[in-house]
PDB file of C-alpha atoms in Angstrom:
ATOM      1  CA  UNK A  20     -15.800   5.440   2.184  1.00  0.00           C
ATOM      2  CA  UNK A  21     -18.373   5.981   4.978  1.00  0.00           C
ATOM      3  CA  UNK A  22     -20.900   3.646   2.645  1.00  0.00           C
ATOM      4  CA  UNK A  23     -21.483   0.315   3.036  1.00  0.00           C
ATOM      5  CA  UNK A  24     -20.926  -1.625   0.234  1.00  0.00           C
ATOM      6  CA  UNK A  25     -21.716  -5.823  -0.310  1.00  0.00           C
ATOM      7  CA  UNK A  26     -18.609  -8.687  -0.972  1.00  0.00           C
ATOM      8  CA  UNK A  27     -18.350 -11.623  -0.627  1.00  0.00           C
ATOM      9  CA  UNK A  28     -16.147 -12.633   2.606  1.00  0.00           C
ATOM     10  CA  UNK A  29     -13.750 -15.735   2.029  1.00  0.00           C
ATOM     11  CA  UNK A  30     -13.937 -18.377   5.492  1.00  0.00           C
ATOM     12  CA  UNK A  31     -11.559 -18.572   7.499  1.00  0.00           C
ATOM     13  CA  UNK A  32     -11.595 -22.415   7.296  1.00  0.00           C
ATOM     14  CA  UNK A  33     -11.165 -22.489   3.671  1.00  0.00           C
ATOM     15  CA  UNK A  34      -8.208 -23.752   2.929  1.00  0.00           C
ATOM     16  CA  UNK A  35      -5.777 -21.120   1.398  1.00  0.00           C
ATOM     17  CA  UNK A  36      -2.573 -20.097  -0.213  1.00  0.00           C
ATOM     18  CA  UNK A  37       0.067 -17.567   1.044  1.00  0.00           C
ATOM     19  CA  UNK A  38       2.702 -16.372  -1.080  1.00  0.00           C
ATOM     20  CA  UNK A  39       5.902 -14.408   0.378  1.00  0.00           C
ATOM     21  CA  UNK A  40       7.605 -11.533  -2.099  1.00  0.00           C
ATOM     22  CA  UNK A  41      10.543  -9.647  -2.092  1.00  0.00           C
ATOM     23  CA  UNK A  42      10.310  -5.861  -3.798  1.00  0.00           C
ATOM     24  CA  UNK A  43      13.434  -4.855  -4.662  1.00  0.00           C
ATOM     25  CA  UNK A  44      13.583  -0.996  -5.760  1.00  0.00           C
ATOM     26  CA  UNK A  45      15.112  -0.205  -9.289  1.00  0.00           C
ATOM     27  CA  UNK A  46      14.181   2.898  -9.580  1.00  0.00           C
ATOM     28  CA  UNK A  47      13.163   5.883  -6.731  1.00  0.00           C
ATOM     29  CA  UNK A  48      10.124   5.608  -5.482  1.00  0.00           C
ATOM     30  CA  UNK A  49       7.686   8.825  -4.358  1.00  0.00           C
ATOM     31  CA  UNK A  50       4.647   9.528  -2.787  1.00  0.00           C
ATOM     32  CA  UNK A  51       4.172  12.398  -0.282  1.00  0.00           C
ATOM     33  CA  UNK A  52       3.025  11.178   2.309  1.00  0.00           C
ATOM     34  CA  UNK A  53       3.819  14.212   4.124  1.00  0.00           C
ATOM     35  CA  UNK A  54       4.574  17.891   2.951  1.00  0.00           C
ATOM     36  CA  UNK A  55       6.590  19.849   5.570  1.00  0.00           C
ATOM     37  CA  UNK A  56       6.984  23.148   3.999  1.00  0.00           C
ATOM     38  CA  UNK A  57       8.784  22.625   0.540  1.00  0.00           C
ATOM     39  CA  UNK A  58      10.210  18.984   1.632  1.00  0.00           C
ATOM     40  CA  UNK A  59       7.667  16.237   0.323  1.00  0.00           C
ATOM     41  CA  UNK A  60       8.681  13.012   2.548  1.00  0.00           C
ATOM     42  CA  UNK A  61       7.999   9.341   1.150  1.00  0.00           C
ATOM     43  CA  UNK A  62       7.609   7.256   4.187  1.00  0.00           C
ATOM     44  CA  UNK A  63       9.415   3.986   4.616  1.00  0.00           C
ATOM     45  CA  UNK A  64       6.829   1.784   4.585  1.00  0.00           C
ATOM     46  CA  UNK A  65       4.931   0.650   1.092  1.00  0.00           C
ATOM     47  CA  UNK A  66       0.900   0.857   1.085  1.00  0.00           C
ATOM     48  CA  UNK A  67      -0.983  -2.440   0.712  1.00  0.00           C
ATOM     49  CA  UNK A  68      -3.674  -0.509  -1.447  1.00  0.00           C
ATOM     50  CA  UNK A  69      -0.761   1.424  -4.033  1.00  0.00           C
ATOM     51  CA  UNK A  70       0.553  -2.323  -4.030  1.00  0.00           C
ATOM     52  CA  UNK A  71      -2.620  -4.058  -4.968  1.00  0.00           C
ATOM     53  CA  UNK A  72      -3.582  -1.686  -7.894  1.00  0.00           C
ATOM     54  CA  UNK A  73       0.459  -2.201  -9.236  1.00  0.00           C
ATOM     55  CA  UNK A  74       0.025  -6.189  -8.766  1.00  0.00           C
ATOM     56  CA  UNK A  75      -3.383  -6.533 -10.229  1.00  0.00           C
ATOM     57  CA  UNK A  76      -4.588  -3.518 -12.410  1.00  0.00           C
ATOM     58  CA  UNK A  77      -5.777  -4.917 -15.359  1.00  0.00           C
ATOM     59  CA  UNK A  78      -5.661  -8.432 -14.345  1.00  0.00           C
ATOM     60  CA  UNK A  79      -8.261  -8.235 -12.296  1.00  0.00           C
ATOM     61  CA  UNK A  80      -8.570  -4.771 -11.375  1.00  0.00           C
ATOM     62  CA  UNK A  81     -10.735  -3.095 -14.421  1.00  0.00           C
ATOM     63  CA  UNK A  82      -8.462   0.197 -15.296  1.00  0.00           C
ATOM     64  CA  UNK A  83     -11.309   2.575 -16.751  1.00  0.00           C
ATOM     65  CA  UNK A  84     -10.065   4.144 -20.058  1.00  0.00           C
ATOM     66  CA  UNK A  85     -10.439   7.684 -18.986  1.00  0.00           C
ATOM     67  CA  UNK A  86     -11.775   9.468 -15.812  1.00  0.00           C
ATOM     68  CA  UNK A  87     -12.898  13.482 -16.526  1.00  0.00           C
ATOM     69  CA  UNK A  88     -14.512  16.181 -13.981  1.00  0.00           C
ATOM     70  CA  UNK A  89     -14.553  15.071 -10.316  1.00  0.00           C
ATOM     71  CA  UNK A  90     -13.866  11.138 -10.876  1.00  0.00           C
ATOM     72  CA  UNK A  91     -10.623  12.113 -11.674  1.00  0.00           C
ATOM     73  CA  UNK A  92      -9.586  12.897  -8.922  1.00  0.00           C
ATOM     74  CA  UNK A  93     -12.173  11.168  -6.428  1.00  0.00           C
ATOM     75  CA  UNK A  94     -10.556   7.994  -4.721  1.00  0.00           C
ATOM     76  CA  UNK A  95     -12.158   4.557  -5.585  1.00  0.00           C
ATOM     77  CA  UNK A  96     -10.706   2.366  -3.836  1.00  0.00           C
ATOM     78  CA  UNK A  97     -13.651   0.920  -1.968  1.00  0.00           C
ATOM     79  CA  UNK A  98     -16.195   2.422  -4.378  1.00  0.00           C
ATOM     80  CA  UNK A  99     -18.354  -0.126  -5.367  1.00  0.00           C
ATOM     81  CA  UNK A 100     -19.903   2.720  -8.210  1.00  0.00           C
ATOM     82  CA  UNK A 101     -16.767   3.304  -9.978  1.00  0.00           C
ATOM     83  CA  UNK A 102     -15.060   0.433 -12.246  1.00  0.00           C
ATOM     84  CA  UNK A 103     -11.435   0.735 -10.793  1.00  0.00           C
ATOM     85  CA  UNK A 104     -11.740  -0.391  -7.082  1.00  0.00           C
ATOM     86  CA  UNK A 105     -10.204  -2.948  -5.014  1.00  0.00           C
ATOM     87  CA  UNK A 106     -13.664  -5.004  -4.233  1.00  0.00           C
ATOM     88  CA  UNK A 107     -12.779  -6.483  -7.837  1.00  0.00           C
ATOM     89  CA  UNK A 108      -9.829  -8.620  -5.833  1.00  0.00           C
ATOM     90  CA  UNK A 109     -12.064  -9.413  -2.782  1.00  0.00           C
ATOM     91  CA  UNK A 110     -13.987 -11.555  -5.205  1.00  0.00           C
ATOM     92  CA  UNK A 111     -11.456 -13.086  -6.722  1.00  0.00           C
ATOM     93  CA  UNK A 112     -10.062 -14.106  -3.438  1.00  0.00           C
ATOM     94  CA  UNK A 113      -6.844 -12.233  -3.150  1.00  0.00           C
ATOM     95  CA  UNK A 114      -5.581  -9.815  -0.556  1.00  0.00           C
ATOM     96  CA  UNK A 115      -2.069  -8.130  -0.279  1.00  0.00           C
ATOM     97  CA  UNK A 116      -0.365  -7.502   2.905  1.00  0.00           C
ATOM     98  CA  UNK A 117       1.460  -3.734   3.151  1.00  0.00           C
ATOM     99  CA  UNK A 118       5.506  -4.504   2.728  1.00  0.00           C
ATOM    100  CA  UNK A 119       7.523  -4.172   5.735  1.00  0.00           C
ATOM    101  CA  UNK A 120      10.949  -2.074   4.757  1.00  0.00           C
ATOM    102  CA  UNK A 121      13.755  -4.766   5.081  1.00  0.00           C
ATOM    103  CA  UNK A 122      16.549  -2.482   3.828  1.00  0.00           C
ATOM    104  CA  UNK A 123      15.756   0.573   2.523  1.00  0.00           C
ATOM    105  CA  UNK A 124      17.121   4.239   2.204  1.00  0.00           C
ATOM    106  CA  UNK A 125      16.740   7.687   0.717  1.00  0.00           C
ATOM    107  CA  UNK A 126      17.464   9.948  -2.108  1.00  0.00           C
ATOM    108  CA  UNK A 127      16.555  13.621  -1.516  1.00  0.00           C
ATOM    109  CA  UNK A 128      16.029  15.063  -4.590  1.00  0.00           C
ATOM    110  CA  UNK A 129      15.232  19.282  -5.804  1.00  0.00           C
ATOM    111  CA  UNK A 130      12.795  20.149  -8.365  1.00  0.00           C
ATOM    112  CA  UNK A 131      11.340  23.496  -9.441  1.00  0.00           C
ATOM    113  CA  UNK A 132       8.080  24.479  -8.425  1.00  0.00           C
ATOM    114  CA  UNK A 133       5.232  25.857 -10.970  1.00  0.00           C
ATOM    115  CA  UNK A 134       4.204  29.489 -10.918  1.00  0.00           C
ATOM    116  CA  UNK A 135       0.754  29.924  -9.659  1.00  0.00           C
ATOM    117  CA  UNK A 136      -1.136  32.417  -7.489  1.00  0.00           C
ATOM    118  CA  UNK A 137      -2.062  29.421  -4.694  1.00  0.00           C
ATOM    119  CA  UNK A 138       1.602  28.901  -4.063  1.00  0.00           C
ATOM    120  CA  UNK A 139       3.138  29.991  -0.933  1.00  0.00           C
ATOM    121  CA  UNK A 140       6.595  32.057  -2.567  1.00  0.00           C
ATOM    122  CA  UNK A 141       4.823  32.976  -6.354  1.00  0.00           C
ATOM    123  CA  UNK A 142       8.047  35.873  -6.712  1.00  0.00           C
ATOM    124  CA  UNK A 143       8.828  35.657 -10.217  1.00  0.00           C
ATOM    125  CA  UNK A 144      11.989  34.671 -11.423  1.00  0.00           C
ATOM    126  CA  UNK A 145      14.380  37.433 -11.454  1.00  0.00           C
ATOM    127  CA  UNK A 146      11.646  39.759 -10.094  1.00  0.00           C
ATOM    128  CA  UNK A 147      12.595  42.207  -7.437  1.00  0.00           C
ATOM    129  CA  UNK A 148      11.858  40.005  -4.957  1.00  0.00           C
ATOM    130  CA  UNK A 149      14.169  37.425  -5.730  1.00  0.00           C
ATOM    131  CA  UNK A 150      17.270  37.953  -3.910  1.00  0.00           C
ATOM    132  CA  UNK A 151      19.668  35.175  -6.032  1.00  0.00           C
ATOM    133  CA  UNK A 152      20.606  33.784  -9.018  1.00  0.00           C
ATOM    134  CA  UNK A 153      18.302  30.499  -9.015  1.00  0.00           C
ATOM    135  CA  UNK A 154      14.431  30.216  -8.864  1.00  0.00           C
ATOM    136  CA  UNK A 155      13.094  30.905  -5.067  1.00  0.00           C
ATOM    137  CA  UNK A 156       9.860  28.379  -6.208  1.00  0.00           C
ATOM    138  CA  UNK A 157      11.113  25.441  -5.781  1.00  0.00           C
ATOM    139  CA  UNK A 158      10.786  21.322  -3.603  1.00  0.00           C
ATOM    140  CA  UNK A 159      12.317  18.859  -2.299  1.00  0.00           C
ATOM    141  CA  UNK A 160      10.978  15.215  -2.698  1.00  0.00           C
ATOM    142  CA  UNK A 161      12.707  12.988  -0.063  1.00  0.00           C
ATOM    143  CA  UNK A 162      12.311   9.036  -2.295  1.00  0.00           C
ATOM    144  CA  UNK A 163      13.024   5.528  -1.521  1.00  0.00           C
ATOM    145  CA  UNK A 164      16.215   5.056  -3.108  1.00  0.00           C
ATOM    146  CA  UNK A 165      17.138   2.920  -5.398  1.00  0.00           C
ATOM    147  CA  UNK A 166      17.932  -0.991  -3.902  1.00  0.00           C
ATOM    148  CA  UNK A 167      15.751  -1.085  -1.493  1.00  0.00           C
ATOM    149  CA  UNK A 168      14.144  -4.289  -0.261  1.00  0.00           C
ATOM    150  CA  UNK A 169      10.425  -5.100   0.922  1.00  0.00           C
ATOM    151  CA  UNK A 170       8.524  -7.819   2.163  1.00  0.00           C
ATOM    152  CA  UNK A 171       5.220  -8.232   1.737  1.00  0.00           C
ATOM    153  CA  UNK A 172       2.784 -11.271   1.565  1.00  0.00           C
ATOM    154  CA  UNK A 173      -0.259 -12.015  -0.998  1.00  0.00           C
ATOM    155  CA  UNK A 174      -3.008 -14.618   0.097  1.00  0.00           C
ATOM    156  CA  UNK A 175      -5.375 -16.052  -2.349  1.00  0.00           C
ATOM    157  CA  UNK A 176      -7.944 -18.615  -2.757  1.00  0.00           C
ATOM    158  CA  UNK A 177      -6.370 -20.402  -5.645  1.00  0.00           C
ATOM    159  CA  UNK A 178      -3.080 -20.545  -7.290  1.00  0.00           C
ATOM    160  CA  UNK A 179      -2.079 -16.614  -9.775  1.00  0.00           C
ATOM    161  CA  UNK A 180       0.024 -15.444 -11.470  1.00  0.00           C
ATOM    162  CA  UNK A 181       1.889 -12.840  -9.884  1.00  0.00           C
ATOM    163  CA  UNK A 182       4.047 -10.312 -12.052  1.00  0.00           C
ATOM    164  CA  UNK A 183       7.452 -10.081 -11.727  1.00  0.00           C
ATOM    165  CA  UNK A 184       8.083  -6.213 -12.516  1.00  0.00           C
ATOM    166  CA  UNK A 185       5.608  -3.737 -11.536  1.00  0.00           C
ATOM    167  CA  UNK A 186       5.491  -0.268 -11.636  1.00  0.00           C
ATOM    168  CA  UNK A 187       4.636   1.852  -8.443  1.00  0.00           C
ATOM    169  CA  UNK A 188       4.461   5.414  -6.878  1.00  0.00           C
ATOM    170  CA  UNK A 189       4.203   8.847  -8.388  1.00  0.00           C
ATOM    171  CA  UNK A 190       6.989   8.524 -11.060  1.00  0.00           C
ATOM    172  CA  UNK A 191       5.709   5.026 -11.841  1.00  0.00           C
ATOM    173  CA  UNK A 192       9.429   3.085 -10.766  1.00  0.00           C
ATOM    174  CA  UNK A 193       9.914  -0.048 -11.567  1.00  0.00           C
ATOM    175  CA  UNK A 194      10.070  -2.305  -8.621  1.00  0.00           C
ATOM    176  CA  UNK A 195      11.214  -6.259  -8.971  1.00  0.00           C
ATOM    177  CA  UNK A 196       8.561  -8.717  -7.490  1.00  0.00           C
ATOM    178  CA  UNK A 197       9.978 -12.545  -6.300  1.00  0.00           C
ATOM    179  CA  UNK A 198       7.371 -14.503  -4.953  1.00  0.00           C
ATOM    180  CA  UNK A 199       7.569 -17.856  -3.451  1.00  0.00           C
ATOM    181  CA  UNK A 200       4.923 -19.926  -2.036  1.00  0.00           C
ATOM    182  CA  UNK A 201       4.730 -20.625   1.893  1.00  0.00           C
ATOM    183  CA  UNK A 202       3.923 -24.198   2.321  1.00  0.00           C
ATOM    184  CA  UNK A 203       4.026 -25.281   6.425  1.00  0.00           C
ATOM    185  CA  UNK A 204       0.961 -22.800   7.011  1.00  0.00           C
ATOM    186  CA  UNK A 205      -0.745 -23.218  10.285  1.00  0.00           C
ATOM    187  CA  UNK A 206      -3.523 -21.802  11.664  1.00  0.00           C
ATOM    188  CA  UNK A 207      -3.875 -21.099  15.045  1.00  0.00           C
ATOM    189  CA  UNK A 208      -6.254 -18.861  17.607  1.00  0.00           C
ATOM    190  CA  UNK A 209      -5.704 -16.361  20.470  1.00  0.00           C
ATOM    191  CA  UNK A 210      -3.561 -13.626  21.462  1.00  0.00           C
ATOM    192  CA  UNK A 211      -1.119 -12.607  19.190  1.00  0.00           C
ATOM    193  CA  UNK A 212       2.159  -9.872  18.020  1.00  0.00           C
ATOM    194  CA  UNK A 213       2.628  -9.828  14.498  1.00  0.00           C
ATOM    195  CA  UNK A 214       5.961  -7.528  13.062  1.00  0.00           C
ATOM    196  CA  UNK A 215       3.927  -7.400   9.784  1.00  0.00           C
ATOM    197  CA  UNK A 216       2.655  -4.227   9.491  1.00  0.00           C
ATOM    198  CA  UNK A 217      -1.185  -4.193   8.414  1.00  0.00           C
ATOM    199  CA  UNK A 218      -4.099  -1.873   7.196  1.00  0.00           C
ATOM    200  CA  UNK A 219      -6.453  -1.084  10.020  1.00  0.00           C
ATOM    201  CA  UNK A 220      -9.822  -0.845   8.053  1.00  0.00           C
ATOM    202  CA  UNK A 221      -9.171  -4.517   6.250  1.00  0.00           C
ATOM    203  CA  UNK A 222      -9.100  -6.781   9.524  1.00  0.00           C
ATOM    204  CA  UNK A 223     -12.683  -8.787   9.732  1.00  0.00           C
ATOM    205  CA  UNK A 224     -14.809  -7.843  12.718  1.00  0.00           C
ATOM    206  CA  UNK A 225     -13.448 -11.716  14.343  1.00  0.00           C
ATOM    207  CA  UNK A 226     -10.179  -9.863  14.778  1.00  0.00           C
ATOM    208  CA  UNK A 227      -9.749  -7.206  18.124  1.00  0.00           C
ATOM    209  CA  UNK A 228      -6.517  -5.236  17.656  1.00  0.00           C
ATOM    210  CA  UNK A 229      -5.324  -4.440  21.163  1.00  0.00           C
ATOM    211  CA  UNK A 230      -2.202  -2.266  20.740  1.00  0.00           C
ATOM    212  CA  UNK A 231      -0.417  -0.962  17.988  1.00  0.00           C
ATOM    213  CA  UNK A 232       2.199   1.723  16.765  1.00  0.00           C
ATOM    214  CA  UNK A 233       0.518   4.116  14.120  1.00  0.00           C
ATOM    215  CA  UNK A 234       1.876   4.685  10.898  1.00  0.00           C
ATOM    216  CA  UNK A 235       0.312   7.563   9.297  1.00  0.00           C
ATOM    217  CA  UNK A 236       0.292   8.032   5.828  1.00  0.00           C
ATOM    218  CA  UNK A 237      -2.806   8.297   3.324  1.00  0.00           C
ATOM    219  CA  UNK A 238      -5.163   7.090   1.788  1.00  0.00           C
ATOM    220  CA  UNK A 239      -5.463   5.025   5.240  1.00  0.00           C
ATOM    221  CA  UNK A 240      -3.193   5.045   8.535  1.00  0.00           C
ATOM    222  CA  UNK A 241      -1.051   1.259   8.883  1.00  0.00           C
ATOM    223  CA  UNK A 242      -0.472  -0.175  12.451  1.00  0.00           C
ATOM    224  CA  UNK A 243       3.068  -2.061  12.801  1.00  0.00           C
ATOM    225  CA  UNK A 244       3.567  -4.461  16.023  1.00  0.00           C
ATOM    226  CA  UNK A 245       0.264  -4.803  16.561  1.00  0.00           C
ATOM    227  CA  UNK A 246      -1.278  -7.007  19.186  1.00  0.00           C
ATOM    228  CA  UNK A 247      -4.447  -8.921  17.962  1.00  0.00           C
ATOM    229  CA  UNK A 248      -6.635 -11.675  19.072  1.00  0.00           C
ATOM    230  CA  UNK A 249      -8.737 -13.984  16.831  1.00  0.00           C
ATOM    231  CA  UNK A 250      -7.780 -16.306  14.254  1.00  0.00           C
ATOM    232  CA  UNK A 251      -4.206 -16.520  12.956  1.00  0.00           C
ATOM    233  CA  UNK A 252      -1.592 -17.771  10.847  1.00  0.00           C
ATOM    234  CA  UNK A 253       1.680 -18.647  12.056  1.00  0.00           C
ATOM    235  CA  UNK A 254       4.391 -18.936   9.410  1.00  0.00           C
ATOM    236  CA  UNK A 255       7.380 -20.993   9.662  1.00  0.00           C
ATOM    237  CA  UNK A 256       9.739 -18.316  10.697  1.00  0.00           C
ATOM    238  CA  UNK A 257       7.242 -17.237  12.853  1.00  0.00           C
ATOM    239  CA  UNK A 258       5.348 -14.228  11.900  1.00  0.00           C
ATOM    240  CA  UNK A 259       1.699 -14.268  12.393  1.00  0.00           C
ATOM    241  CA  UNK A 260      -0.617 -12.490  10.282  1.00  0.00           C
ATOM    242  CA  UNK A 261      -4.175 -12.222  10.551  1.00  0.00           C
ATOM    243  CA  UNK A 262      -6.985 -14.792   8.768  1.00  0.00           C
ATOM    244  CA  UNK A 263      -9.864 -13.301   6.741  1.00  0.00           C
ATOM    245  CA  UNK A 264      -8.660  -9.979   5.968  1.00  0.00           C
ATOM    246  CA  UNK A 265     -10.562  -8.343   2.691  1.00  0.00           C
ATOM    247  CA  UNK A 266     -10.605  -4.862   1.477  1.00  0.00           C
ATOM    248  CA  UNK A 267     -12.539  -2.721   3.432  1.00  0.00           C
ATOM    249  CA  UNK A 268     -13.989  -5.288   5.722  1.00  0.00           C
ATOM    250  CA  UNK A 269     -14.461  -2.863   8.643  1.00  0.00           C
ATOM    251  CA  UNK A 270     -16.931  -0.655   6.125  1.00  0.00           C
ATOM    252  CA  UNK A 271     -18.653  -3.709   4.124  1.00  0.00           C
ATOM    253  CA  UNK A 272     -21.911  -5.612   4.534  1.00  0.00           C
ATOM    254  CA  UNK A 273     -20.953  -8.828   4.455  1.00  0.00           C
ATOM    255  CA  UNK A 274     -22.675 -11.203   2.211  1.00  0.00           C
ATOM    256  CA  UNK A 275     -23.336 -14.958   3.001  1.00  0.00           C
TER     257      UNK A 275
END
């Protein structure tokens, strides 16, 4: 991710269209965003770049038919070399926001853990060092449960499609997607607070984020009530979000 790649940035001025959705969980959803001994934690809020690849894989996004050695397991995301990135949706125009938890809770679920030499307790089950009656290798994943809400925002150039049912996370859930249009969008500049939580490395280089709360979690760390300046939108219940934002637009060469 430390190359510089070339895309196309969108203006500002051009005249664009927001779309609001609601994610509604139907299944759990998991990703460890962070391992504290044998409890893998799913944080609350939902990555604009897992979202992006569930919205448009396919679509837009090219999904490569099958990835051996190293590239299977080497993140694309902004790899301009590899066929499954997310530069595909900067030029088609479209960005997604990260979702914001509206309601949301957890299921903490136990699995057992594989036997192999790199693991922390490898005792063997029913080996002498295995003290009771149940396998001592073993995890907890802590997942979004089931009926919990999101909302999350999608700006594009033109009018899409956008599916209604995706599928997202480790255990691929399925996750209901509502999307309405936003029509009184205005555009304003200055000083800002948006409640929107947003990706860090997509805001252009017009845009000067001035405080923030961190949210760690990979591939990249989000920022939630952030305070910007630069060029804005200001929706009708009032939450402002950013104009110009692309994939990767901090670590891009912008073309004209």
């Amino acid at each position: 991710m430390g190359n510089a790649y070339t895309t196309f940035l969108i203006p500002h001025h051009q005249l664009m269209i927001l779309y609001q959705c609601k994610l509604t969980l139907h299944d759990n959803v998991f990703f460890a965003t962070r391992e504290m001994g044998i409890l893998y934690e799913t944080e609350k809020y939902l990555h604009n770049w897992a979202l992006s690849f569930a919205l448009f894989e396919t679509e837009y996004i090219p999904k490569a038919y099958r990835l051996k050695g190293i590239n299977a397991q080497k993140p694309t995301y902004l790899d301009a070399t590899q066929e499954q990135n997310l530069l595909h949706l900067n030029k088609a125009g479209i960005y997604v926001f990260p979702a914001l938890p509206l309601i949301w809770s957890y299921q903490v679920n136990t699995f057992k853990a594989a036997q192999v030499a790199y693991y922390g307790k490898s005792v063997q089950f029913g080996g002498d060092g295995a003290k009771r009656n149940y396998p001592i290798n073993y995890g907890r994943a802590k997942e979004l449960a089931v009926g919990s809400q999101y909302k999350t925002y999608i700006v594009s150039r033109k009018s899409i499609k956008i599916p209604r049912w995706i599928r997202l996370g480790k255990w691929a859930a399925k996750v209901r997607v509502e999307a309405t249009e936003i029509a009184d969008l205005k555009e304003r500049t200055g000083q800002y607070i948006t409640k929107h939580p947003l990706n860090p490395l997509d805001l252009p280089t017009s845009s000067r984020l001035l405080l923030y709360n961190r949210i760690v979690m990979p591939p990249v760390s989000l920022v939630s009530q952030a305070q910007l300046s630069g060029n804005y939108w200001q929706l009708p219940d009032k939450t402002c979000l950013p104009v110009g934002v692309f994939y990767g637009a901090s670590t891009v060469v912008i073309a004209s």
